[in-house]
Structure formats: C-alpha cells, structure tokens
Amino acid sequence: MTGRRRLTSPRPYKLLTSVVAGALLMSGCGSLPGLSGGSREPVTVMTWAPDTTAAAAVNMAGVPAMARTYARWINERGGIDGHELRVLTCNEQDTATGASKCARRAVDEDVAAVVGSYSRYGRAFLAPLEGAGIPYIGGYGASAEELTSYVSYPVNGGQPALVAGNGEQLAAGCERVSIVRPDTLVGDSLPGLLDTGLRRGDRPASYDISAAEGATSYDAEAAKALAHAGGGCVTAVLGKGTETFFDSFRRLQPEGSEVRISSVLGSVGQGLIDRTGGANSPFEGALVTGWYPESGDARWNEMREVIRKYAFGDNRIDPSDAGVQTTWIAYTALKAVIEAMDAPEITAGAISVSLNRGTEVDTGGLTPVLRWRFQDTVGTAAHGRIVNGRVTFQVVRDGRLTAEKKGFVDVTETLVNAR
C-alpha cells in the first residue's frame, strides 16, 4: 500500500503467467522479477509537470517521461527494496488551477510522495499536500514555497542559489553588472541575492532593470542594460523570456562591444543553445550558473544509460535538461529513503519521518550528500528548506555548456546574508 488506507482485496496479478506479467510491467502493473511472492506492497508516487504548447507557457514534458523511464528501469531490477514502483503522472498545464488539480489527484490516489516534479505554482499545490501529509521530494525549485514548506524536500537551492552563485561567478571578471529580471514579487528579491554574491568579490551593486514577463520585445530593457554595463556584464533571469531579451540585446549591441552576457540554468540551457545555433549561438561565451555538473560529466553516465535502454527513443527526454536531471536525482532520493526504511509497507507519513530523522541520500556526486534534518537546512525565513546551497560555474564553449570552474561552489553564506 502507498498511503493511509489498507486494501483488503486480493492482488490478482499474482495469478498471471510470467509472460503476461512482463507485458503488464511496462504499464506499471504486474509482478516484479526476483520478488519472493510479492511480500512487499507496491509504492505509488506521482510526478507532474506542464506539457503544453501554449505560447507563453513552460513545457517540461521530459519530467514525467523521465519518471516513467526510471520506473521501467528500477522495476526490471526488482523494484526498490522489493517494492514495485508505480508512477502516476499529471499534466500541470503551467497554471495554478492545473497544479491544484494534480495535487488533489495525488491526495485522492493516496500516493506515498510527489517526486521530481515541476510547477511554478507552489501555493496552489503545496496546500493540498500539506493537508494530507504527502512529501514533495526534489521539486525543480521553480516556486518560492518549495523552499519553505515543511513537506518539501528540495535537492537543489532553487533559483535563489543560482542567482546568488551568479553574483559570485560574475564578480571574478565583471567590474559592473546589469541584471534584467521579472517585474514580480519573486523578481524583486533577485537583485539582493545577486548583489550579495557580487560583494563577496568586492564588486559594486548591480544596476537593476525590471521587465514584464512574456513580452515579445525587450528593446528598452536591452538599451538600459547596455548603457549601464559599460564594458562589464549583463545577466538576464527571465525564464522563457531570456531568449527574447538576448535577441533584443544582440540587435542593439554595437559591433566590437565587450559586454559579456550571463544567465542561470533554467533561463539558459543546452537545449536553448542548440536551438539557437550551437557554436554559432548568440550564447557562445556566456557565463551560466547551474545546480549540477555539466551534462557531459561522467557522473551522469548511469542516467544516460537508463534513458538509452528504457526510454524507447522518447525524444521528450533530454539528458542535458535540468528538469530531467532533477527528476533523476529526486528518484534517487526516493530510492535511498525506501531502502533505509526496509519496511513491507511504505506510507507518506513514514517517508516524511525517515527524511526528517536524517536519512542520507548519496547521489553519486551529482549533489553533496543530502539530509533534511533541521540542522541541515540553511535556516533563513525565505529559504528555510534548502539543504544544498552548492552551485556550479559553467561557460558556453563551442556550443556546449562546460565547466568554467571544477567542482561545486558553496553559496550558503551568500544565501544567509542576502537582503
């Protein structure tokens, strides 16, 4: 069982032949190879993300596709500690209503956890999960509430860690910095994070430029950024609008200008670089702050092999995408906690208790070892649930995101000191 209600009906799939069971396994049903009589209950979890082609919407179809791929792989290996993993998926549609519907469905389905999901609407989905006591493991970090809710167990530092780290990355070589960010409450917090990182390199505060989300042109904002960068750097944190901003920026940038561009993962990624020309992309030479090692790092090899063998050519799954990577890490965390519990039945409450008591998650070097005890958190009101304050400094070379600096950079102190 996966939640709070015990099912008393017999499990008919035990009576199936091994051939039929193998076929059903692909759809999330059936007995698992290597299990002794099915003595352990299946574990049902949910993964949601927007899968939409709406012009102003975010599309993260690779996230639930990666979750289903992980389930196929782990179930062929006997499940997680003998538990069959059943993954439900939900299209969040990049709306607050969609996020709320997915969360209510997770409650109705009595899932043991929501794992590796993406949504910008934390307030809409976390309230139902909090009411039901369902843990939210390894969300993308796209909403501020994920970094404060007591049912959230983030695997990265969200956008705050990226922007704080971006300040430290730019401080090494930029005398002046302009930041272009959304004209929203969340956007209002970004200059303070960036400036705290800049101060660690004895750089002055950035020039703050707010911009409307979803605009079709950012000519006015690009002109301001160029005027105040003065041979320094311009960083844009506009999500999907970042590409549009840099289109405007490149059109206005004088020939021979030495202004360098920058952004954070999620606003600029390998997919955007590929789509805009690879080595000839306008992002060539850009500085990018990320959460994880660059996509070509050997630590991603197991994930890549799982995708190659079990995704069946699903082109929605891009191993260089931060959403896909976060989902892989989130399911790694789920696997670690279930194995540590070593119980015949896995419930939402038991998972939360295990995580709160300090179950360690080793992600194979993709993150530091993760734990979610109170003493492991950053401990600030704005970012209370962050346990991983490390980022990576990357640069676009020959059309690929590569490491600018080896290893992780810990920005925990910057997060604590940020305004």
Short mmCIF file of C-alpha atoms in Angstrom, two decimals:
data_model
loop_
_atom_site.label_atom_id
_atom_site.label_comp_id
_atom_site.label_asym_id
_atom_site.label_seq_id
_atom_site.Cartn_x
_atom_site.Cartn_y
_atom_site.Cartn_z
CA MET A 1 0.00 0.00 0.00
CA THR A 2 1.17 3.52 -0.58
CA GLY A 3 -0.78 5.73 1.75
CA ARG A 4 -3.12 5.55 4.70
CA ARG A 5 -5.82 3.09 3.59
CA ARG A 6 -5.12 -0.64 3.54
CA LEU A 7 -6.52 -2.52 0.58
CA THR A 8 -8.09 -5.82 1.61
CA SER A 9 -8.86 -7.25 -1.80
CA PRO A 10 -6.56 -9.96 -3.16
CA ARG A 11 -3.87 -8.99 -5.66
CA PRO A 12 -5.00 -10.69 -8.89
CA TYR A 13 -1.77 -10.02 -10.75
CA LYS A 14 -0.10 -12.79 -8.71
CA LEU A 15 -2.12 -15.27 -10.74
CA LEU A 16 -0.85 -14.09 -14.11
CA THR A 17 1.69 -16.01 -16.06
CA SER A 18 5.19 -14.59 -16.22
CA VAL A 19 4.69 -13.64 -19.88
CA VAL A 20 1.57 -11.59 -19.19
CA ALA A 21 3.13 -10.10 -16.07
CA GLY A 22 6.11 -8.97 -18.08
CA ALA A 23 3.82 -7.23 -20.54
CA LEU A 24 1.87 -5.56 -17.78
CA LEU A 25 5.07 -4.36 -16.16
CA MET A 26 5.54 -1.86 -18.97
CA SER A 27 2.30 -0.15 -17.94
CA GLY A 28 3.15 -0.13 -14.25
CA CYS A 29 1.22 -3.29 -13.29
CA GLY A 30 2.15 -6.88 -12.64
CA SER A 31 4.62 -8.86 -10.57
CA LEU A 32 8.25 -7.93 -10.45
CA PRO A 33 11.05 -10.29 -11.42
CA GLY A 34 13.08 -11.51 -8.47
CA LEU A 35 10.45 -10.88 -5.77
CA SER A 36 9.52 -13.68 -3.39
CA GLY A 37 5.78 -13.99 -3.73
CA GLY A 38 5.13 -10.28 -3.78
CA SER A 39 5.62 -9.98 0.00
CA ARG A 40 6.13 -6.20 -0.15
CA GLU A 41 3.45 -3.72 -1.10
CA PRO A 42 3.84 -1.58 -4.24
CA VAL A 43 4.74 2.08 -3.78
CA THR A 44 2.69 4.58 -5.75
CA VAL A 45 4.07 8.08 -6.35
CA MET A 46 3.18 10.95 -8.64
CA THR A 47 5.22 13.23 -10.91
CA TRP A 48 3.70 16.29 -12.54
CA ALA A 49 4.87 18.94 -14.96
CA PRO A 50 3.38 21.14 -17.69
CA ASP A 51 3.06 19.54 -21.12
CA THR A 52 1.66 22.33 -23.25
CA THR A 53 2.44 24.17 -26.45
CA ALA A 54 0.81 27.44 -25.38
CA ALA A 55 2.97 30.36 -26.46
CA ALA A 56 3.61 31.84 -23.02
CA ALA A 57 3.69 28.54 -21.14
CA VAL A 58 6.58 26.42 -19.93
CA ASN A 59 6.80 22.90 -21.38
CA MET A 60 8.56 20.30 -19.24
CA ALA A 61 7.24 17.11 -20.85
CA GLY A 62 10.58 15.41 -20.25
CA VAL A 63 9.98 15.40 -16.49
CA PRO A 64 7.10 12.86 -16.30
CA ALA A 65 8.66 10.94 -19.19
CA MET A 66 11.85 10.56 -17.16
CA ALA A 67 9.82 9.39 -14.16
CA ARG A 68 8.17 6.64 -16.18
CA THR A 69 11.53 5.65 -17.63
CA TYR A 70 13.01 5.39 -14.14
CA ALA A 71 10.12 3.13 -13.08
CA ARG A 72 10.65 0.78 -16.02
CA TRP A 73 14.34 0.54 -15.17
CA ILE A 74 14.02 0.05 -11.42
CA ASN A 75 11.15 -2.44 -11.71
CA GLU A 76 13.14 -4.63 -14.08
CA ARG A 77 15.77 -4.74 -11.32
CA GLY A 78 13.26 -5.94 -8.74
CA GLY A 79 11.80 -2.63 -7.67
CA ILE A 80 13.00 -0.50 -4.77
CA ASP A 81 13.92 -2.81 -1.88
CA GLY A 82 11.39 -5.31 -3.23
CA HIS A 83 8.61 -2.76 -3.74
CA GLU A 84 7.16 -2.33 -7.20
CA LEU A 85 7.32 1.36 -8.14
CA ARG A 86 4.13 2.70 -9.67
CA VAL A 87 4.39 6.18 -11.17
CA LEU A 88 1.32 8.30 -11.84
CA THR A 89 1.80 11.40 -13.97
CA CYS A 90 -0.22 14.58 -14.28
CA ASN A 91 -0.17 17.46 -16.78
CA GLU A 92 0.04 20.58 -14.62
CA GLN A 93 -0.54 22.76 -17.75
CA ASP A 94 1.58 25.60 -16.30
CA THR A 95 -1.43 27.03 -14.47
CA ALA A 96 -2.33 27.38 -10.80
CA THR A 97 -5.59 25.53 -11.47
CA GLY A 98 -3.72 22.67 -13.13
CA ALA A 99 -1.22 22.45 -10.27
CA SER A 100 -4.03 22.34 -7.72
CA LYS A 101 -5.86 19.61 -9.67
CA CYS A 102 -2.72 17.47 -9.83
CA ALA A 103 -2.16 17.86 -6.09
CA ARG A 104 -5.76 16.94 -5.28
CA ARG A 105 -5.46 13.90 -7.52
CA ALA A 106 -2.30 12.88 -5.63
CA VAL A 107 -4.31 13.08 -2.39
CA ASP A 108 -7.21 11.10 -3.87
CA GLU A 109 -4.83 8.43 -5.18
CA ASP A 110 -3.21 8.21 -1.73
CA VAL A 111 0.31 8.44 -3.14
CA ALA A 112 3.32 7.97 -0.91
CA ALA A 113 5.11 11.02 -2.34
CA VAL A 114 5.19 13.50 -5.17
CA VAL A 115 8.62 13.13 -6.74
CA GLY A 116 10.76 15.12 -9.18
CA SER A 117 8.04 17.46 -10.39
CA TYR A 118 7.93 20.93 -11.94
CA SER A 119 5.47 23.72 -11.19
CA ARG A 120 5.67 27.47 -10.78
CA TYR A 121 2.60 27.46 -8.53
CA GLY A 122 3.78 26.27 -5.15
CA ARG A 123 0.98 27.87 -3.21
CA ALA A 124 -1.60 26.02 -5.31
CA PHE A 125 -0.15 22.52 -4.95
CA LEU A 126 1.51 22.56 -1.54
CA ALA A 127 -1.62 23.31 0.49
CA PRO A 128 -3.35 20.03 -0.51
CA LEU A 129 -0.12 18.09 0.05
CA GLU A 130 0.39 19.66 3.48
CA GLY A 131 -3.19 18.81 4.46
CA ALA A 132 -2.65 15.16 3.51
CA GLY A 133 0.92 14.90 4.83
CA ILE A 134 2.35 13.91 1.45
CA PRO A 135 6.07 14.71 0.99
CA TYR A 136 7.20 16.67 -2.06
CA ILE A 137 10.63 15.26 -2.90
CA GLY A 138 13.02 17.01 -5.26
CA GLY A 139 10.83 19.56 -6.96
CA TYR A 140 12.53 21.70 -9.59
CA GLY A 141 12.63 24.73 -7.30
CA ALA A 142 10.54 26.91 -9.61
CA SER A 143 8.40 28.31 -6.79
CA ALA A 144 9.44 30.09 -3.60
CA GLU A 145 7.09 27.96 -1.48
CA GLU A 146 9.10 24.82 -2.24
CA LEU A 147 11.93 26.33 -0.22
CA THR A 148 9.77 26.98 2.87
CA SER A 149 7.07 24.26 3.13
CA TYR A 150 7.62 21.59 5.80
CA VAL A 151 6.52 18.83 3.37
CA SER A 152 9.10 19.89 0.76
CA TYR A 153 12.46 18.13 0.47
CA PRO A 154 14.37 20.03 -2.25
CA VAL A 155 17.50 18.55 -3.83
CA ASN A 156 18.85 21.92 -5.04
CA GLY A 157 18.82 25.51 -3.83
CA GLY A 158 16.26 26.69 -6.36
CA GLN A 159 16.54 30.00 -8.14
CA PRO A 160 17.91 31.81 -5.05
CA ALA A 161 21.05 29.66 -5.04
CA LEU A 162 21.53 30.16 -8.78
CA VAL A 163 21.26 33.96 -8.61
CA ALA A 164 23.47 34.20 -5.52
CA GLY A 165 26.01 31.99 -7.26
CA ASN A 166 25.73 34.02 -10.45
CA GLY A 167 26.82 37.06 -8.46
CA GLU A 168 29.91 35.23 -7.24
CA GLN A 169 30.66 33.93 -10.74
CA LEU A 170 30.39 37.37 -12.31
CA ALA A 171 32.40 39.04 -9.55
CA ALA A 172 35.52 37.27 -10.82
CA GLY A 173 35.62 39.19 -14.11
CA CYS A 174 32.93 41.89 -14.28
CA GLU A 175 33.57 45.36 -12.96
CA ARG A 176 29.91 46.28 -13.45
CA VAL A 177 26.79 44.17 -13.82
CA SER A 178 23.28 44.90 -15.04
CA ILE A 179 20.54 42.44 -14.07
CA VAL A 180 17.32 42.09 -16.07
CA ARG A 181 14.67 40.27 -14.08
CA PRO A 182 10.86 39.92 -13.91
CA ASP A 183 8.74 42.73 -12.52
CA THR A 184 7.21 40.41 -9.90
CA LEU A 185 7.49 39.81 -6.16
CA VAL A 186 9.92 36.96 -6.80
CA GLY A 187 11.84 39.12 -9.25
CA ASP A 188 12.15 41.85 -6.63
CA SER A 189 14.26 39.50 -4.48
CA LEU A 190 16.80 38.70 -7.18
CA PRO A 191 18.97 41.87 -7.18
CA GLY A 192 19.63 41.45 -3.45
CA LEU A 193 20.81 37.88 -3.97
CA LEU A 194 23.00 38.85 -6.93
CA ASP A 195 24.47 41.85 -5.12
CA THR A 196 25.41 39.77 -2.07
CA GLY A 197 27.34 37.45 -4.38
CA LEU A 198 28.99 40.43 -6.08
CA ARG A 199 30.06 41.88 -2.73
CA ARG A 200 31.98 38.70 -1.95
CA GLY A 201 34.21 39.71 -4.87
CA ASP A 202 34.33 43.36 -3.80
CA ARG A 203 32.16 44.46 -6.71
CA PRO A 204 29.55 47.22 -6.60
CA ALA A 205 25.83 46.52 -6.58
CA SER A 206 24.19 45.67 -9.89
CA TYR A 207 22.04 48.01 -11.96
CA ASP A 208 18.52 46.63 -11.56
CA ILE A 209 16.21 46.51 -14.60
CA SER A 210 12.73 45.07 -14.14
CA ALA A 211 10.85 43.73 -17.16
CA ALA A 212 7.42 42.37 -17.96
CA GLU A 213 7.13 38.62 -18.19
CA GLY A 214 6.12 37.23 -21.56
CA ALA A 215 6.99 40.35 -23.58
CA THR A 216 7.61 39.96 -27.31
CA SER A 217 10.44 42.50 -27.28
CA TYR A 218 12.84 43.86 -24.68
CA ASP A 219 14.45 46.65 -26.68
CA ALA A 220 14.05 49.25 -23.93
CA GLU A 221 15.46 46.97 -21.26
CA ALA A 222 18.35 45.90 -23.52
CA ALA A 223 19.23 49.54 -24.18
CA LYS A 224 19.33 50.28 -20.45
CA ALA A 225 21.47 47.20 -19.79
CA LEU A 226 23.97 48.21 -22.46
CA ALA A 227 24.11 51.80 -21.25
CA HIS A 228 24.94 50.81 -17.70
CA ALA A 229 27.11 47.73 -18.32
CA GLY A 230 29.93 49.82 -19.80
CA GLY A 231 32.31 47.01 -20.68
CA GLY A 232 31.02 44.83 -17.86
CA CYS A 233 28.39 42.11 -17.89
CA VAL A 234 24.65 41.74 -18.38
CA THR A 235 22.79 38.89 -16.72
CA ALA A 236 19.17 38.06 -17.52
CA VAL A 237 16.95 35.87 -15.34
CA LEU A 238 13.65 35.90 -17.24
CA GLY A 239 12.91 32.22 -17.64
CA LYS A 240 11.39 31.60 -21.06
CA GLY A 241 11.72 35.31 -21.86
CA THR A 242 15.52 35.21 -21.59
CA GLU A 243 15.89 34.19 -25.23
CA THR A 244 13.67 37.10 -26.31
CA PHE A 245 15.70 39.53 -24.21
CA PHE A 246 19.01 38.46 -25.69
CA ASP A 247 17.53 38.70 -29.20
CA SER A 248 16.84 42.36 -28.45
CA PHE A 249 20.23 42.75 -26.79
CA ARG A 250 22.18 41.37 -29.75
CA ARG A 251 20.38 43.63 -32.20
CA LEU A 252 21.30 46.72 -30.18
CA GLN A 253 24.80 45.70 -29.12
CA PRO A 254 27.42 47.76 -31.00
CA GLU A 255 29.96 45.87 -33.07
CA GLY A 256 33.07 45.26 -31.05
CA SER A 257 31.25 45.66 -27.73
CA GLU A 258 32.99 43.86 -24.88
CA VAL A 259 29.89 43.44 -22.76
CA ARG A 260 29.63 39.80 -21.68
CA ILE A 261 26.30 38.05 -21.21
CA SER A 262 25.27 35.69 -18.44
CA SER A 263 22.30 33.84 -17.00
CA VAL A 264 21.32 30.90 -14.83
CA LEU A 265 20.24 27.35 -15.62
CA GLY A 266 16.56 27.27 -16.39
CA SER A 267 16.75 30.58 -18.21
CA VAL A 268 19.58 29.34 -20.45
CA GLY A 269 20.23 25.65 -21.01
CA GLN A 270 21.79 23.32 -23.55
CA GLY A 271 18.52 22.95 -25.43
CA LEU A 272 18.28 26.72 -26.00
CA ILE A 273 21.92 26.86 -27.09
CA ASP A 274 21.37 24.04 -29.58
CA ARG A 275 18.18 25.61 -30.91
CA THR A 276 19.85 28.99 -31.49
CA GLY A 277 22.85 27.76 -33.43
CA GLY A 278 25.15 25.73 -31.19
CA ALA A 279 28.68 27.05 -31.64
CA ASN A 280 27.21 29.94 -33.64
CA SER A 281 24.63 30.69 -30.99
CA PRO A 282 24.47 34.20 -29.50
CA PHE A 283 25.11 32.47 -26.18
CA GLU A 284 28.63 31.39 -27.19
CA GLY A 285 30.95 32.55 -24.40
CA ALA A 286 28.09 33.19 -21.95
CA LEU A 287 28.60 32.50 -18.26
CA VAL A 288 25.90 30.27 -16.74
CA THR A 289 25.37 29.24 -13.12
CA GLY A 290 23.88 25.76 -12.62
CA TRP A 291 22.97 23.36 -9.84
CA TYR A 292 24.70 20.23 -11.10
CA PRO A 293 27.80 19.13 -13.02
CA GLU A 294 27.70 19.89 -16.75
CA SER A 295 25.73 17.38 -18.77
CA GLY A 296 28.82 15.73 -20.27
CA ASP A 297 30.22 14.83 -16.84
CA ALA A 298 30.75 11.11 -16.22
CA ARG A 299 28.54 11.27 -13.12
CA TRP A 300 25.52 11.37 -15.45
CA ASN A 301 26.52 8.14 -17.22
CA GLU A 302 24.07 5.89 -15.35
CA MET A 303 21.16 8.22 -16.09
CA ARG A 304 22.16 8.38 -19.75
CA GLU A 305 22.33 4.60 -19.98
CA VAL A 306 18.90 4.24 -18.37
CA ILE A 307 17.46 6.72 -20.88
CA ARG A 308 19.13 4.90 -23.77
CA LYS A 309 17.76 1.49 -22.76
CA TYR A 310 14.39 2.27 -21.18
CA ALA A 311 13.07 5.48 -22.74
CA PHE A 312 12.47 3.69 -26.07
CA GLY A 313 13.54 6.68 -28.12
CA ASP A 314 11.26 9.14 -26.34
CA ASN A 315 12.64 12.43 -27.67
CA ARG A 316 11.00 14.43 -24.90
CA ILE A 317 13.76 13.25 -22.57
CA ASP A 318 16.85 15.40 -22.98
CA PRO A 319 19.61 14.25 -20.57
CA SER A 320 21.08 17.77 -20.60
CA ASP A 321 17.81 19.33 -19.40
CA ALA A 322 17.81 20.48 -15.77
CA GLY A 323 14.26 19.22 -15.28
CA VAL A 324 15.15 15.70 -16.41
CA GLN A 325 18.29 15.80 -14.26
CA THR A 326 16.37 16.96 -11.19
CA THR A 327 13.81 14.17 -11.67
CA TRP A 328 16.60 11.58 -11.80
CA ILE A 329 18.10 12.95 -8.57
CA ALA A 330 14.68 13.09 -6.89
CA TYR A 331 14.01 9.42 -7.67
CA THR A 332 17.50 8.60 -6.42
CA ALA A 333 16.44 10.21 -3.13
CA LEU A 334 13.20 8.23 -3.06
CA LYS A 335 15.15 5.01 -3.62
CA ALA A 336 17.53 5.83 -0.78
CA VAL A 337 14.80 6.54 1.75
CA ILE A 338 12.76 3.43 0.89
CA GLU A 339 15.84 1.24 1.16
CA ALA A 340 16.71 2.84 4.51
CA MET A 341 13.19 2.18 5.82
CA ASP A 342 13.39 -1.54 4.94
CA ALA A 343 9.67 -1.97 5.58
CA PRO A 344 7.00 -4.17 3.98
CA GLU A 345 4.70 -1.17 3.61
CA ILE A 346 5.70 2.36 2.59
CA THR A 347 3.43 5.25 3.57
CA ALA A 348 3.65 9.00 3.07
CA GLY A 349 3.96 9.57 6.80
CA ALA A 350 6.74 7.01 7.18
CA ILE A 351 8.73 8.58 4.32
CA SER A 352 8.48 12.01 5.97
CA VAL A 353 9.56 10.63 9.33
CA SER A 354 12.56 8.89 7.77
CA LEU A 355 13.64 12.05 5.93
CA ASN A 356 13.13 14.27 8.98
CA ARG A 357 15.25 11.92 11.10
CA GLY A 358 18.20 12.29 8.77
CA THR A 359 18.19 9.59 6.10
CA GLU A 360 21.21 10.31 3.91
CA VAL A 361 20.97 10.41 0.13
CA ASP A 362 24.12 9.79 -1.89
CA THR A 363 23.55 10.97 -5.47
CA GLY A 364 26.87 9.74 -6.80
CA GLY A 365 28.44 13.19 -6.69
CA LEU A 366 25.67 14.96 -8.63
CA THR A 367 24.95 16.85 -5.42
CA PRO A 368 26.55 16.76 -1.98
CA VAL A 369 25.15 14.06 0.29
CA LEU A 370 21.63 15.24 1.12
CA ARG A 371 19.85 15.22 4.50
CA TRP A 372 16.81 17.18 5.62
CA ARG A 373 17.15 17.43 9.39
CA PHE A 374 16.53 20.86 10.90
CA GLN A 375 20.26 21.37 11.44
CA ASP A 376 20.97 20.61 7.78
CA THR A 377 18.83 23.47 6.44
CA VAL A 378 20.01 26.98 5.57
CA GLY A 379 17.71 28.25 8.29
CA THR A 380 16.54 31.57 6.85
CA ALA A 381 12.87 32.51 6.66
CA ALA A 382 12.96 32.90 2.88
CA HIS A 383 14.88 29.70 2.14
CA GLY A 384 14.21 27.55 5.20
CA ARG A 385 14.12 24.16 3.44
CA ILE A 386 17.32 24.48 1.39
CA VAL A 387 19.87 21.81 2.37
CA ASN A 388 22.01 22.05 -0.77
CA GLY A 389 23.49 25.51 -1.21
CA ARG A 390 26.04 24.46 -3.82
CA VAL A 391 26.15 25.51 -7.46
CA THR A 392 28.41 25.04 -10.47
CA PHE A 393 30.03 27.68 -12.67
CA GLN A 394 29.71 26.91 -16.37
CA VAL A 395 30.54 28.62 -19.65
CA VAL A 396 29.35 28.03 -23.23
CA ARG A 397 32.30 26.83 -25.33
CA ASP A 398 31.91 25.55 -28.88
CA GLY A 399 28.18 25.40 -28.37
CA ARG A 400 28.33 23.26 -25.21
CA LEU A 401 27.87 24.09 -21.55
CA THR A 402 31.17 23.16 -19.96
CA ALA A 403 32.71 23.66 -16.53
CA GLU A 404 34.26 27.08 -16.03
CA LYS A 405 35.41 26.03 -12.56
CA LYS A 406 35.83 22.46 -11.33
CA GLY A 407 33.64 21.22 -8.54
CA PHE A 408 30.88 22.90 -6.58
CA VAL A 409 30.81 26.40 -5.12
CA ASP A 410 29.02 26.69 -1.78
CA VAL A 411 26.82 29.81 -1.69
CA THR A 412 25.11 29.01 1.62
CA GLU A 413 26.70 32.00 3.32
CA THR A 414 25.57 34.27 0.49
CA LEU A 415 22.00 33.00 0.88
CA VAL A 416 22.08 33.62 4.61
CA ASN A 417 23.46 37.15 4.23
CA ALA A 418 21.30 38.21 1.27
CA ARG A 419 18.82 41.01 1.76
#
